Coordinates of C-alpha atoms in Angstrom, one line a residue:
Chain C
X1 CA 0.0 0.0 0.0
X2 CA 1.8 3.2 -1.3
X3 CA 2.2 5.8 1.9
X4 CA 0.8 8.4 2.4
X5 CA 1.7 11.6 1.8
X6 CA 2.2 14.3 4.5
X7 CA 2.1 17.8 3.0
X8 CA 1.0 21.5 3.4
X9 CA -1.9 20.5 1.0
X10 CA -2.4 17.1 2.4
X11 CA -2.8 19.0 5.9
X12 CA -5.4 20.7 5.1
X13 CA -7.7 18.5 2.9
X14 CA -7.7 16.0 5.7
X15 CA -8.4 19.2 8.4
X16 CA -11.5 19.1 6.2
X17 CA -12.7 16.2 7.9
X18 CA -11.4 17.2 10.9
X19 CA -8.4 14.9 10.5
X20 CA -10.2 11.5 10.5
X21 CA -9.1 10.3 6.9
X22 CA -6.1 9.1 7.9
X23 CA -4.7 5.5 7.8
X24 CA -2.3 4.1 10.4
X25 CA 1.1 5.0 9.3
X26 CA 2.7 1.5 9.4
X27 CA 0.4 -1.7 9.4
X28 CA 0.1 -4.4 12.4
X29 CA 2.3 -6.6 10.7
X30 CA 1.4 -10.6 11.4
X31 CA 5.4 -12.6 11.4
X32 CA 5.2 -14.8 8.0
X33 CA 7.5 -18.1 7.7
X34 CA 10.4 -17.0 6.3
X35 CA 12.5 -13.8 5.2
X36 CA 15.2 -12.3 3.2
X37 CA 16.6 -10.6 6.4
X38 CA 15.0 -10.0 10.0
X39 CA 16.1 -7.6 12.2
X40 CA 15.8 -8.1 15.7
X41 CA 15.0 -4.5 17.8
X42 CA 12.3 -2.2 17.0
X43 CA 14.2 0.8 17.8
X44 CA 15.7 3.7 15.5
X45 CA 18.7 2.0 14.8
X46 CA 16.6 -1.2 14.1
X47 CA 13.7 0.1 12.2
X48 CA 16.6 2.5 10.0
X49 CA 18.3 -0.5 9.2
X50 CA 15.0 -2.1 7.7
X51 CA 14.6 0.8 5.8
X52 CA 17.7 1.1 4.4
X53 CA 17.9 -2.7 3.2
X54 CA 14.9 -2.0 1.3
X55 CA 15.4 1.6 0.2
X56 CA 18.8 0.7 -1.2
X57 CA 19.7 -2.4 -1.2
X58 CA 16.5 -3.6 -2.7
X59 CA 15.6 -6.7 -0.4
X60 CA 12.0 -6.7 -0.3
X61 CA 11.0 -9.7 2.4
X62 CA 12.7 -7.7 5.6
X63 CA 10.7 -8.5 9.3
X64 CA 11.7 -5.8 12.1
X65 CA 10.8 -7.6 15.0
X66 CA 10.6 -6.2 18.8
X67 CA 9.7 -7.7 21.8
X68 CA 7.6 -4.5 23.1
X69 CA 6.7 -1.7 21.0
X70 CA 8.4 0.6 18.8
X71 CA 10.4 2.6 19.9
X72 CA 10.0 2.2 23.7
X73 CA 13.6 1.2 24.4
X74 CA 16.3 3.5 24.1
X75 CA 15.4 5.5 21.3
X76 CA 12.3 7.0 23.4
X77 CA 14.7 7.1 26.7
X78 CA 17.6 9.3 25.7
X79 CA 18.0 12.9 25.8
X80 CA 18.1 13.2 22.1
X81 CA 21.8 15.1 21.5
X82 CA 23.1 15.2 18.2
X83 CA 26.9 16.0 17.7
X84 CA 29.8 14.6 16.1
X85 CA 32.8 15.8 18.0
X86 CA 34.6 13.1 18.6
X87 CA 38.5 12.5 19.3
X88 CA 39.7 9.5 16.9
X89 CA 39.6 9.3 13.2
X90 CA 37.1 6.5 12.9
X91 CA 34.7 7.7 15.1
X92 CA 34.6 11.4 13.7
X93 CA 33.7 9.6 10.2
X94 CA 31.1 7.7 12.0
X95 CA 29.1 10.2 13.6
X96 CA 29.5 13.1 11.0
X97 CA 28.0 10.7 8.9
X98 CA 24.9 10.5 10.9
X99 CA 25.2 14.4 11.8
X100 CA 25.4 14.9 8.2
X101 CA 22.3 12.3 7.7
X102 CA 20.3 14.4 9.9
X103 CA 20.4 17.5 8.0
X104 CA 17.9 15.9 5.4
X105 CA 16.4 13.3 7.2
X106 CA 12.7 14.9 7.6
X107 CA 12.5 15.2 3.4
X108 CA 13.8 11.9 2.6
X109 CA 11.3 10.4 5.6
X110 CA 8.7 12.9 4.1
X111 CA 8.4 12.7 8.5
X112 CA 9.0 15.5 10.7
X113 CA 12.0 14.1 12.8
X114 CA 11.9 17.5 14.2
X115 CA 15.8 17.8 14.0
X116 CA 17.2 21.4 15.3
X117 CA 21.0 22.1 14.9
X118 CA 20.8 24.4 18.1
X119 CA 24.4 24.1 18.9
X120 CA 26.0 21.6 21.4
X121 CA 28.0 23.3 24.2
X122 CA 30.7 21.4 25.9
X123 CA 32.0 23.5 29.1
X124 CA 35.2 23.1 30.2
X125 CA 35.5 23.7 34.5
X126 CA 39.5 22.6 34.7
X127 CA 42.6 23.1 33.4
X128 CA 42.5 19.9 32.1
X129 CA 39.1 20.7 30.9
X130 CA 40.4 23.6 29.1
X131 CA 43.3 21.7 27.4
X132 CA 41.5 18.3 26.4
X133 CA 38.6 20.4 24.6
X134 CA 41.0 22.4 22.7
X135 CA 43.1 19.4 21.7
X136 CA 39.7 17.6 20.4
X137 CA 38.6 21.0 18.5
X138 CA 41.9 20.9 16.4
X139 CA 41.4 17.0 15.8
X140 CA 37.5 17.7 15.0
X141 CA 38.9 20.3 12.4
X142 CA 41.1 18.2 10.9
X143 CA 38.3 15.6 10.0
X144 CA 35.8 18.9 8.7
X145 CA 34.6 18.4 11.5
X146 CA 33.3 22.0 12.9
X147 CA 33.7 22.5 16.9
X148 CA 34.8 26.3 18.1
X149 CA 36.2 27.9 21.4
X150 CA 34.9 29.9 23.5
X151 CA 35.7 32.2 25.9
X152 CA 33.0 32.1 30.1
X153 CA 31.4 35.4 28.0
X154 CA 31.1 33.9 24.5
X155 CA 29.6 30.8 26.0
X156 CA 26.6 33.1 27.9
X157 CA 26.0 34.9 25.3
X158 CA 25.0 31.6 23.7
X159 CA 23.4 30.2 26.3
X160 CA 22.3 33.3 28.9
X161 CA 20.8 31.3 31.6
X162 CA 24.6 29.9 31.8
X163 CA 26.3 31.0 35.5
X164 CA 29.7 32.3 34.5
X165 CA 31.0 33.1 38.2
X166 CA 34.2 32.6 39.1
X167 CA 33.1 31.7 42.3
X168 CA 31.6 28.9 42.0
X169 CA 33.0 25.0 42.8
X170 CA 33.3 24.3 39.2
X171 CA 33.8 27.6 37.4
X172 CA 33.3 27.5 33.9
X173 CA 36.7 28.5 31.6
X174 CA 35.1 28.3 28.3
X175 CA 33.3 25.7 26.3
X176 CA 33.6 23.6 22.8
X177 CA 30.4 24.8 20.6
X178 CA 29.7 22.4 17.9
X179 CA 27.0 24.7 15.5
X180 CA 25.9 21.5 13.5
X181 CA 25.1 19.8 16.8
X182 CA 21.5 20.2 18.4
X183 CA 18.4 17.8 18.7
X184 CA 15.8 16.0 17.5
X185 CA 12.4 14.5 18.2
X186 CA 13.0 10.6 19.6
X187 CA 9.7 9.5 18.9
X188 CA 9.8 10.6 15.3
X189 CA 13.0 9.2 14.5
X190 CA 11.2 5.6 15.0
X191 CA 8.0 6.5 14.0
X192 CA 9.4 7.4 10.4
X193 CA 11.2 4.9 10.0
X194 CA 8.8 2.8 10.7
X195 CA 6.0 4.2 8.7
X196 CA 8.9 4.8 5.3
X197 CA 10.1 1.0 5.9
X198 CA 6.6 -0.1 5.9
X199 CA 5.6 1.9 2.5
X200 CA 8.8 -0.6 0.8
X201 CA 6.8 -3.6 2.5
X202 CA 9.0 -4.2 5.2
X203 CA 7.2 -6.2 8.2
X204 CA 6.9 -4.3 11.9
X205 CA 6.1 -7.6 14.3
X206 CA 5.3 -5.6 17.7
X207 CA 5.3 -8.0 20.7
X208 CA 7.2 -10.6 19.2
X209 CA 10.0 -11.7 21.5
X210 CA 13.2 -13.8 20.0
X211 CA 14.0 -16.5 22.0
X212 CA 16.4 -18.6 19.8
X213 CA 18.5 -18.7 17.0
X214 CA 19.2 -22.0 14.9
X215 CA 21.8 -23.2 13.5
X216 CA 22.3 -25.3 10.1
X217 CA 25.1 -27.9 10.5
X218 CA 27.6 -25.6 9.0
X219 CA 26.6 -23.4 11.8
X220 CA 25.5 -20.3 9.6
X221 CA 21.5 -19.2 10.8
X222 CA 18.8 -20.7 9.7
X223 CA 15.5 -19.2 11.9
X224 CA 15.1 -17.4 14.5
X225 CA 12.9 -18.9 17.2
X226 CA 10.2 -16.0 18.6
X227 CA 7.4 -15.9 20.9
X228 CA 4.6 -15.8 17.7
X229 CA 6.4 -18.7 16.1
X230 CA 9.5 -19.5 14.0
X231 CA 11.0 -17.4 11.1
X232 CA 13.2 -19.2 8.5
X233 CA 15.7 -16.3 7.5
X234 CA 19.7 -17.0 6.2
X235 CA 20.3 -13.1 7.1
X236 CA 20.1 -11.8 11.5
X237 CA 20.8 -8.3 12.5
X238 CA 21.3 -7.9 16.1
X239 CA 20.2 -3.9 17.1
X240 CA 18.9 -5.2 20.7
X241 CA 20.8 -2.1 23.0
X242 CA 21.1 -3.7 26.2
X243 CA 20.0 -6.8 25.8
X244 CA 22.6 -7.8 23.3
X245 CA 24.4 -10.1 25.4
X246 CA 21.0 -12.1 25.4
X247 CA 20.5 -12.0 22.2
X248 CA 23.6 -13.1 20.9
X249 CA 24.0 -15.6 23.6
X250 CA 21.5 -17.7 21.9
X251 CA 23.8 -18.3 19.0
X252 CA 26.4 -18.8 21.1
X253 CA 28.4 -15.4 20.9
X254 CA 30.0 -14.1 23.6
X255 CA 30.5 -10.1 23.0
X256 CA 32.5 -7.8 25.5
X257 CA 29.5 -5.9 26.6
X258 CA 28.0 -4.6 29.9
X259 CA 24.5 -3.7 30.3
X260 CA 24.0 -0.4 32.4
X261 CA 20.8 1.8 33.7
X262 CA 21.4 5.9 32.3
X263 CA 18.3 7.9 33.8
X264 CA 17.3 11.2 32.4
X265 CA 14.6 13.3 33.8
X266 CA 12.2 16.1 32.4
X267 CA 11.0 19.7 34.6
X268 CA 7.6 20.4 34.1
X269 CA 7.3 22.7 30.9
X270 CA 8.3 26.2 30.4
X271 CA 8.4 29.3 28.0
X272 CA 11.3 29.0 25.8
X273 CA 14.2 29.9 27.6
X274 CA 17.5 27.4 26.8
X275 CA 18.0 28.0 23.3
X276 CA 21.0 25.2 22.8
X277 CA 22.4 21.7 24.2
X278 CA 24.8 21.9 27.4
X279 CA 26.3 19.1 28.5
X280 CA 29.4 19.5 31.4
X281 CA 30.8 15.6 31.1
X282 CA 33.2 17.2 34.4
X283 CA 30.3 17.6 36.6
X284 CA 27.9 15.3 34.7
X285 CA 25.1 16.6 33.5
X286 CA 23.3 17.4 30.2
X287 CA 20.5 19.9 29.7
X288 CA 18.0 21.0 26.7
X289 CA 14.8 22.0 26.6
X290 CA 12.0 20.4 24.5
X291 CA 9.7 21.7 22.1
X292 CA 7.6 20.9 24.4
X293 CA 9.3 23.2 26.9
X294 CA 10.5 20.8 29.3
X295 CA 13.7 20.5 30.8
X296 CA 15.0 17.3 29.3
X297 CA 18.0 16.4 31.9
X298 CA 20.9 13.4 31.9
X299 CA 24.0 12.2 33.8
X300 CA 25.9 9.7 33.6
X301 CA 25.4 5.7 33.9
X302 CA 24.7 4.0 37.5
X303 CA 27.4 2.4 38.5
X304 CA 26.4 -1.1 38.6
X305 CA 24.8 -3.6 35.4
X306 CA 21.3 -4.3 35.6
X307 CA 18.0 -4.6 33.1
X308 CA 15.9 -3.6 35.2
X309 CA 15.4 0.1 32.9
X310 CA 15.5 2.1 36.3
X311 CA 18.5 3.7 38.6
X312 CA 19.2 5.2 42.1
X313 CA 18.0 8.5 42.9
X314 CA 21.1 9.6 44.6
X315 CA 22.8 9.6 40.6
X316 CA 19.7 11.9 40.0
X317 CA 20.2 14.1 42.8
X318 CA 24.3 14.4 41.5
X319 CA 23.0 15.7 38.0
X320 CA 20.3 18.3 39.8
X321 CA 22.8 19.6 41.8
X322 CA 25.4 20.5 38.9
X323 CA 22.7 21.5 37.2
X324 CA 21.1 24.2 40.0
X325 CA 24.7 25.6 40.0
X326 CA 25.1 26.3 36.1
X327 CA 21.5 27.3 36.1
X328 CA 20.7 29.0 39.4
X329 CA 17.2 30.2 37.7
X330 CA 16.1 26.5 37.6
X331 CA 16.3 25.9 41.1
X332 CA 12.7 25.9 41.7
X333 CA 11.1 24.0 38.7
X334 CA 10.0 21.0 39.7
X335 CA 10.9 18.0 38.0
X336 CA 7.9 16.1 36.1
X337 CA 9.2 12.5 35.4
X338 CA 12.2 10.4 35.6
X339 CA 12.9 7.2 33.8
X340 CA 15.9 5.1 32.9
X341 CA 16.8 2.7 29.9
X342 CA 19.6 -0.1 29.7
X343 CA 22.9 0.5 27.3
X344 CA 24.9 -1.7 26.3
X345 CA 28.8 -0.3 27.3
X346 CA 31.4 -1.4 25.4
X347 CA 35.1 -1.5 27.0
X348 CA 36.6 1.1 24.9
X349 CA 33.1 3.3 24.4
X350 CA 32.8 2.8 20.3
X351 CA 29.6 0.9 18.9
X352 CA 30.5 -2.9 17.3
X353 CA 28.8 -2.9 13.8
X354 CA 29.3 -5.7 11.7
X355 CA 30.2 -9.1 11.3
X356 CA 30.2 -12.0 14.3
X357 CA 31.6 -15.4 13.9
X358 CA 28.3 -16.5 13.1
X359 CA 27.8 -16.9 8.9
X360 CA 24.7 -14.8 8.5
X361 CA 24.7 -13.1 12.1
X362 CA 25.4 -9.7 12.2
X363 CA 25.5 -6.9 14.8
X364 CA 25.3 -3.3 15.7
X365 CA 25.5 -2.7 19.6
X366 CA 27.8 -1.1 21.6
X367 CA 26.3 3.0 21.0
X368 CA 26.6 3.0 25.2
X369 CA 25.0 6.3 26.4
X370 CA 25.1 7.7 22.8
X371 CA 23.4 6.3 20.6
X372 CA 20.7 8.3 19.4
X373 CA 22.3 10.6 17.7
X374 CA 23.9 7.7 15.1
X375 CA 20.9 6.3 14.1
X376 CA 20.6 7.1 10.6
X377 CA 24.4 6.8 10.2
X378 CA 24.3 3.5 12.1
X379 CA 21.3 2.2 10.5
X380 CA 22.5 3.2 7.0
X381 CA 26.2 1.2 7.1
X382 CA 24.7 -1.7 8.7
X383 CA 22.3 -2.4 6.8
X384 CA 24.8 -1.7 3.8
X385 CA 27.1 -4.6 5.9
X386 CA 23.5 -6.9 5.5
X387 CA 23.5 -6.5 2.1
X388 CA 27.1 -6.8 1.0
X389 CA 28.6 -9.9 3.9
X390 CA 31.2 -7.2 4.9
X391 CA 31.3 -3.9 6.3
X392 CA 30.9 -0.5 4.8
X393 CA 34.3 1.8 4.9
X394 CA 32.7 3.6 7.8
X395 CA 32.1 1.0 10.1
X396 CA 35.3 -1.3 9.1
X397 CA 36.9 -0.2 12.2
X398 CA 34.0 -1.1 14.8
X399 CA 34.7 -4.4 14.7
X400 CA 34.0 -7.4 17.2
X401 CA 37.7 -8.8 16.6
X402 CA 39.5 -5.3 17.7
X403 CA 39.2 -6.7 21.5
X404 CA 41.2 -9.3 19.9
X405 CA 43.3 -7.5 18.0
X406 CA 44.0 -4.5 20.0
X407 CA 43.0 -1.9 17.6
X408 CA 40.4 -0.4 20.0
X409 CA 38.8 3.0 19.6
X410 CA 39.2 4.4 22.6
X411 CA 36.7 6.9 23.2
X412 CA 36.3 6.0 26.6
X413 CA 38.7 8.7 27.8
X414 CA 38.5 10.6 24.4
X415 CA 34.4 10.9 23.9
X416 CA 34.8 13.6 26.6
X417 CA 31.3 12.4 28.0
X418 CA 30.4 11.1 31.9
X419 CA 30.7 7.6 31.6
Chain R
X1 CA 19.4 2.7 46.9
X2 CA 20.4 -0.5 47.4
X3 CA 21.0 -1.7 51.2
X4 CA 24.5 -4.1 50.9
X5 CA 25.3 -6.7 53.3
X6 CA 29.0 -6.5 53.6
X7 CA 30.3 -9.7 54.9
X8 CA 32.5 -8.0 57.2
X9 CA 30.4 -4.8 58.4
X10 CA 26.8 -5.8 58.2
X11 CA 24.2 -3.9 56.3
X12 CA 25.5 -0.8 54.7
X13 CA 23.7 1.5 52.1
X14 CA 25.4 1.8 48.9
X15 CA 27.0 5.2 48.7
X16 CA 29.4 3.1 51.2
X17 CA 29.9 0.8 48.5
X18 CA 32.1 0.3 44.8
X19 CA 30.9 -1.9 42.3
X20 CA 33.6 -4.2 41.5
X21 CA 32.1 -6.1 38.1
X22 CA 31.8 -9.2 37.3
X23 CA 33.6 -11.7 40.0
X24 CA 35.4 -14.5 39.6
X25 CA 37.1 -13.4 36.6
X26 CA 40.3 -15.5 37.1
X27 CA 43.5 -14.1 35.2
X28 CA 45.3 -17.3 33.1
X29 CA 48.1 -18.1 34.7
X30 CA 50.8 -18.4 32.3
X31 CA 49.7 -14.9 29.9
X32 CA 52.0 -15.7 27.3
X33 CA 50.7 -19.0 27.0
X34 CA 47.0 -18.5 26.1
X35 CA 45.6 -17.8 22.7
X36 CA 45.0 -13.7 21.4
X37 CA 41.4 -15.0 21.9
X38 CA 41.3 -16.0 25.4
X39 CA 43.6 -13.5 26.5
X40 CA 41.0 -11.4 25.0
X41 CA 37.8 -12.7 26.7
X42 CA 39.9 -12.5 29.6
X43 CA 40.2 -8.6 29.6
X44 CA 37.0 -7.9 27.9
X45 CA 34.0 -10.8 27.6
X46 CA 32.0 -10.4 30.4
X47 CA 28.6 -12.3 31.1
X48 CA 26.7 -9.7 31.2
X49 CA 23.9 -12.0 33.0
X50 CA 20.4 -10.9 32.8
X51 CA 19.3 -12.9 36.0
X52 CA 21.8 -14.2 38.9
X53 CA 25.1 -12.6 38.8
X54 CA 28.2 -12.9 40.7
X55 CA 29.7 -9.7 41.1
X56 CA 32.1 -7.8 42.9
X57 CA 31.8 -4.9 45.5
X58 CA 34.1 -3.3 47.4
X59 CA 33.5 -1.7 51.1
X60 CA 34.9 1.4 49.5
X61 CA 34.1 3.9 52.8
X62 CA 33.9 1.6 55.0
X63 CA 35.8 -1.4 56.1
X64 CA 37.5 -1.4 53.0
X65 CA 37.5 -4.9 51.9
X66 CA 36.4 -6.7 48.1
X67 CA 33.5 -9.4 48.5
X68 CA 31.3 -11.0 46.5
X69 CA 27.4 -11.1 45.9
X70 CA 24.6 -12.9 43.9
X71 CA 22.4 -9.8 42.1
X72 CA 19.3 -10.4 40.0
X73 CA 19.7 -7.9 37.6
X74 CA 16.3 -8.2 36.7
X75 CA 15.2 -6.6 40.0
X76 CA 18.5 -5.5 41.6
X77 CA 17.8 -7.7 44.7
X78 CA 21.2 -9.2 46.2
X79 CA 20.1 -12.8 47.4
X80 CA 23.4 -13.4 48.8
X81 CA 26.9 -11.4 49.5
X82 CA 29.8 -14.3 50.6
X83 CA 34.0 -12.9 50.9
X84 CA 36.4 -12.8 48.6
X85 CA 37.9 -16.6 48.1
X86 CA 34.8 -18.0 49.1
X87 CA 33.1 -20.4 46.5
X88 CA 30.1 -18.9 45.0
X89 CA 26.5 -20.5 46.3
X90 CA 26.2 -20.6 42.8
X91 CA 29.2 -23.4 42.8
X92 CA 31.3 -21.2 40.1
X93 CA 35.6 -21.6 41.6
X94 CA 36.6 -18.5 43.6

């Protein structure tokens, strides 16, 4: 069934009927009995992967299946940053692929992914601070990769409810602005793709749990077992976040991952008043505010693995404080909701996209506490990995077998982010 | 907040407390010996257990001492918390 089309036009000749025309964007698929390819995960990396195998790749029998429904993992539990700042080589390619992705994302979706390049401001409260965020602005340059200093004034002139006193515990010496860097609307992201994979006849199977994989006797896949039955399929892609390790247990890969709670929180809604992204990765904590006009708030992980998709408070109360001494005006909103999601941490902080050991298993896990702002980068080159059995350029480095090898990206230290 | 039994100290809230990982994560003897692949699943594969898991903690601000305990990480409960060289409940070598 051919999508339909949202436009100016289309707006308002379905307002005519008081918007009641309209079809559900992506159907209630039923799982058939075999496919060319099946994801496993429902989220935006997941669902932008489907698209992409059909879009251009040209498979045509693709199943997305998720155990709950879309979009309820991680991709509608982060605090939506975009950037691509990065330290290392491989990384920087990664992400300002997505960042550049972005740019177009709501045209080629024909879905309002709601994507604002407000700025992301990193601040910088030490010396060391100061000298690491300079040293990753010359290497983001050197990969076109924009990122600019600025001096306590600049950076509250860009973001005015910003405290610049000396005085405080953690003063701020200047920030790392990335212009290209900003948000966009979670929800969308997955609802798009969802609703653009299902025009090319891709199948959405909500509530469909995968609880094995078979083997043939070469040991390549065969099926995947699920709660609504088995799916014959030569072709698995692994975009389960946290619970990865489960996943990929079933076929007998063991992948250097730990599964950690991150918590965000929103205020109750305001007028407009925080026009950019600032996150302070010394004092962990992360603030924007939503179209919506909340306060959209993270930290940092909890410190120990769990699934259970909740934290302690006390890692809360850490991020409130930093942020009630950058923002002393915010002291008395009160906070609406707070929620947490499991991601999956690998040890050197860079995503695993591509092969496993497994003939016809492949992977993309790893994106830790930032994943949202790859997914259509991440979704594009692994689904390009799907279709070709190896990886795109991009993703050639993320590889399961650099733990072995000891080529590891090491944005742990680098990714200037609370980890 | 999770309340910690520390073997040593009794029950202790968790600020008091460093998460150590996953325990009984035993180094190969004889590094040069073992494969690039074990040596790697040494420093890297971790269960990542989404049920029971043995992990270590570490009375950090308190009596200062590593011990073990059995999590669900489906629910965060600790059934169990035993000292370091002790045999798991589980039965996996210390």
């Amino acid at each position: 069934m051919p999508r339909q089309k949202f436009s100016v036009l289309s707006l308002l000749w379905k307002s005519l009927g008081q918007h009641r025309g309209w079809r559900e964007q992506w159907r209630r698929a039923e799982p058939k009995a075999e496919y060319d390819a099946v994801i496993i995960g429902g989220g935006g990396h997941g669902l932008g992967t489907a698209y992409y195998l059909a879009a251009e790749h040209n498979l045509t029998r693709i199943a997305v299946l998720e155990k709950g429904w879309v979009g309820g993992g991680n991709t509608g539990r982060n605090t939506t940053i975009i950037r691509s700042n990065y330290l290392f080589d491989e990384s920087a390619r990664l992400y300002d692929h997505a960042v550049k992705m972005w740019a177009d994302l709501s045209q080629v979706l024909n879905y309002n992914v709601m994507y604002s390049p407000r700025g992301v401001m990193m601040l910088a409260h030490t010396v060391h601070d100061v000298q690491s965020a300079k040293r990753h602005i010359h290497a983001n340059r050197c990969n076109g990769v924009d990122n600019e200093w600025l001096t306590p004034e600049e950076a509250q002139a860009y973001c005015p409810p910003l405290n610049i006193d000396p005085g405080l515990r953690y003063p701020v010496l200047g920030a790392a602005l990335q212009r290209r860097g900003g948000t966009a609307r979670h929800d969308a992201v997955a609802w798009g793709y969802a609703r653009a994979a299902d025009a090319l006849g891709v199948d959405i199977v909500e509530n469909c749990e995968v609880t094995g994989i078979s083997r043939d006797a070469t040991g390549a896949v065969e099926a995947v077992e699920t709660s609504r039955g088995l799916i014959r399929t030569r072709k698995v892609g692994v975009v389960a976040a946290g619970n990865t390790s489960v996943v990929l247990g079933m076929a007998g890969v063991r992948v250097p991952l730990e599964s950690f709670p991150l918590q965000a929180l929103v205020s109750e809604p305001v007028k407009p008043i925080f026009p950019c992204v600032v996150m302070s990765n010394g004092i962990h904590a992360y603030i924007s505010q939503s179209d919506k006009g909340e306060l959209v708030i993270g930290a940092g992980t909890d410190v120990y693995t769990s699934y259970t998709q909740r934290g302690a408070l006390y890692i809360n109360m850490h991020t409130l404080e930093a942020i009630c001494e950058l923002f002393p005006n915010f002291r008395r909103l009160r906070m609406l909701r707070n929620w947490g999601g499991i991601v999956d941490v690998t040890p050197d902080r860079s995503p695993i996209i591509g092969k496993t050991p497994v003939p016809g298993l492949y992977v993309n896990c790893g994106w830790g506490t930032g994943g949202f702002k790859a997914t259509p980068g991440s979704a594009h080159v692994f689904a390009w990995t799907l279709a070709h059995d190896e990886p795109h350029p991009i993703n050639a480095p993320f590889t399961l077998e650099r733990f072995r090898d000891g080529h590891l990206i090491d944005e742990a230290a680098a990714a200037a982010v609370a980890h | 907040m999770l309340l910690i039994h520390c073997p040593h100290c009794g029950r202790r809230p968790e600020l008091e407390f460093t998460y150590g990982g996953e325990a009984h994560v035993a180094r190969p003897l004889d590094p040069a010996a073992v494969s690039d692949d074990d040596w790697a699943a040494y420093l890297y594969s971790r269960k990542n257990t989404k049920g029971v898991h043995a992990e270590r903690w570490r009375h950090t601000r308190g009596c200062g001492r590593f011990f073990n305990a059995l999590r669900d990480t489906t629910t965060d409960r600790i059934l169990v918390t035993y000292k370091a060289g002790e045999r798991a409940p589980t039965g996996e070598t210390p």
